[in-house]
XYZ file of C-alpha atoms in Angstrom:
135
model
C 0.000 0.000 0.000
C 1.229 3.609 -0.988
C 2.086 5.878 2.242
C 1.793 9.070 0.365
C -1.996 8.304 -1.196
C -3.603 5.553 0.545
C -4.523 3.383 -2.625
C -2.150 0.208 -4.147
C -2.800 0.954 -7.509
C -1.064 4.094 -9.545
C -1.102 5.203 -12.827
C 1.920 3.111 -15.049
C 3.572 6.468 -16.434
C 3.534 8.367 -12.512
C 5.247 4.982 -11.329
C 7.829 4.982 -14.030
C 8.477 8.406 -13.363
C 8.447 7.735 -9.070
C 10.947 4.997 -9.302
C 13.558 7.098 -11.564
C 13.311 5.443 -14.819
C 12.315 8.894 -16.790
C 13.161 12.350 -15.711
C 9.501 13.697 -16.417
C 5.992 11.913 -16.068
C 5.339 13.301 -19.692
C 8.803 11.328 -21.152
C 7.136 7.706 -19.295
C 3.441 8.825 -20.630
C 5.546 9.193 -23.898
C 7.409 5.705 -23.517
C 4.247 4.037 -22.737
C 2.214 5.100 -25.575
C 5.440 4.098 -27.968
C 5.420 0.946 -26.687
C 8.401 0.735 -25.208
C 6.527 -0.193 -22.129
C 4.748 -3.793 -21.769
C 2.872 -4.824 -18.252
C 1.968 -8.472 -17.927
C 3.225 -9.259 -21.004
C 0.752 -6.747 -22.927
C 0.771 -3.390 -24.460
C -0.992 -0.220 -22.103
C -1.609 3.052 -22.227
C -0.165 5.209 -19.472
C -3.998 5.740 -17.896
C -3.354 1.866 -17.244
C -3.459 1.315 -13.373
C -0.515 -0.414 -11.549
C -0.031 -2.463 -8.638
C 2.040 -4.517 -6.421
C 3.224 -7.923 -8.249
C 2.868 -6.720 -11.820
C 5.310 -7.358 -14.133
C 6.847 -4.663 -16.499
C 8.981 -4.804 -19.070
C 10.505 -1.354 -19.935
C 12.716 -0.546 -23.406
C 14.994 2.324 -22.550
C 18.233 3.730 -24.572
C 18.825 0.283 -25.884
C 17.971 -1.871 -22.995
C 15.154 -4.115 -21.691
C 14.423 -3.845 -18.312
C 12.283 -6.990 -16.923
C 10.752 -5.664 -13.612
C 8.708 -7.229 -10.568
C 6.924 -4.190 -8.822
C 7.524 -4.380 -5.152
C 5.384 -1.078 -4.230
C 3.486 1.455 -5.565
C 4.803 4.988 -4.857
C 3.025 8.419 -6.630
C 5.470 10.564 -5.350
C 8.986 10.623 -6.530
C 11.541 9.516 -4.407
C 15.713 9.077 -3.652
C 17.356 6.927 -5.535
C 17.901 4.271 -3.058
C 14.252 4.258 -2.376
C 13.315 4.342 -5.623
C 15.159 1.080 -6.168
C 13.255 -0.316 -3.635
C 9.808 0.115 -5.327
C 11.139 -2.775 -7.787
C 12.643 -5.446 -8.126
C 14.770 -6.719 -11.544
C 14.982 -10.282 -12.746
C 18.300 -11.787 -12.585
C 18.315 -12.545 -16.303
C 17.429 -8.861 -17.458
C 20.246 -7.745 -15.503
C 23.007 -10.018 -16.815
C 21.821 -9.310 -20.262
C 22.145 -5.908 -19.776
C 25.678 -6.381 -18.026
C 26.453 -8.148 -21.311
C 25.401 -5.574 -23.542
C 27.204 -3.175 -22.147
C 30.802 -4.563 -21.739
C 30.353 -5.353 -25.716
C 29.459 -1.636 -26.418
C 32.387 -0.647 -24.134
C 34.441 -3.118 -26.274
C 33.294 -1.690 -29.231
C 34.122 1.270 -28.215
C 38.048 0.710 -27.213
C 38.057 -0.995 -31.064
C 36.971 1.712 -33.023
C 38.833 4.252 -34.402
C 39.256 7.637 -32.810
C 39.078 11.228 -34.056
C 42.373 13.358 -33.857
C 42.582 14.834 -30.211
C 42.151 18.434 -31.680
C 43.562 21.385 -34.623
C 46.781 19.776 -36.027
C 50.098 21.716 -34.528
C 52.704 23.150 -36.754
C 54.502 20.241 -37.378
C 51.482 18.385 -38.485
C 50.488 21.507 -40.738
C 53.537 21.102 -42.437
C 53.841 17.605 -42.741
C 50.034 18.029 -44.010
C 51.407 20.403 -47.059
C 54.076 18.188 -47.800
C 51.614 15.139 -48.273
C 49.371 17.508 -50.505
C 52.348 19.097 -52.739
C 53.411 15.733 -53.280
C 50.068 13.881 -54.528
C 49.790 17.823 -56.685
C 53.145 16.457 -58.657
């Protein structure tokens, strides 16, 4: 049961935005209507009521989020109790862990930009490579 209201259900997009996973309420009413958001397995609309035991599963900057909801909370809270309104299957989270150590692999693979404006010495050997190909 939610302290701050009284009532154990709460609207999906004020929960998303209580427990921290979207900066505004209008960014999860956004998310929800994309679809990025599924509860039980099903599509909703953010008007969709929420309660304790649901499942969500939440597509965010390239990750999947698989979610049990612990509590309901309308108010937004700290980030430690935030984390506390939910809880994350195992699974979801080492899939996640694995995406991200390949995109920080990635990453330390790829080629990278010069540091900045070349220095004199690279100006000139610059000029020298394009007098030469001129010839």
């Amino acid at each position: 049961m939610d302290p701050q209201n009284g009532s154990d259900k709460v609207r999906i997009d004020k929960w998303l935005w209580a427990a921290r996973f979207f900066k505004t309420r209008s960014l999860a009413a956004q998310a929800v209507n994309g679809g990025k958001v599924h509860l039980n397995g099903q599509r909703v609309k953010a008007a969709r009521l929420l309660g304790a035991g649901d499942r969500l599963t939440v597509h965010k900057g390239g990750y999947e989020f698989v979610l049990t909801v612990r509590q309901v909370a309308s108010r937004r809270l700290s980030a430690p109790l935030a984390a506390g309104l939910y809880e994350e299957e195992p699974a979801s989270l080492a899939r996640r862990q694995e995406l991200i150590e390949q995109r920080r692999l990635a990453r330390q693979v790829a080629p990278q930009p010069p540091a900045g404006r070349p220095g004199k010495r690279d100006r000139r050997l610059i000029k020298k490579f394009i007098r030469k190909s001129d010839e």
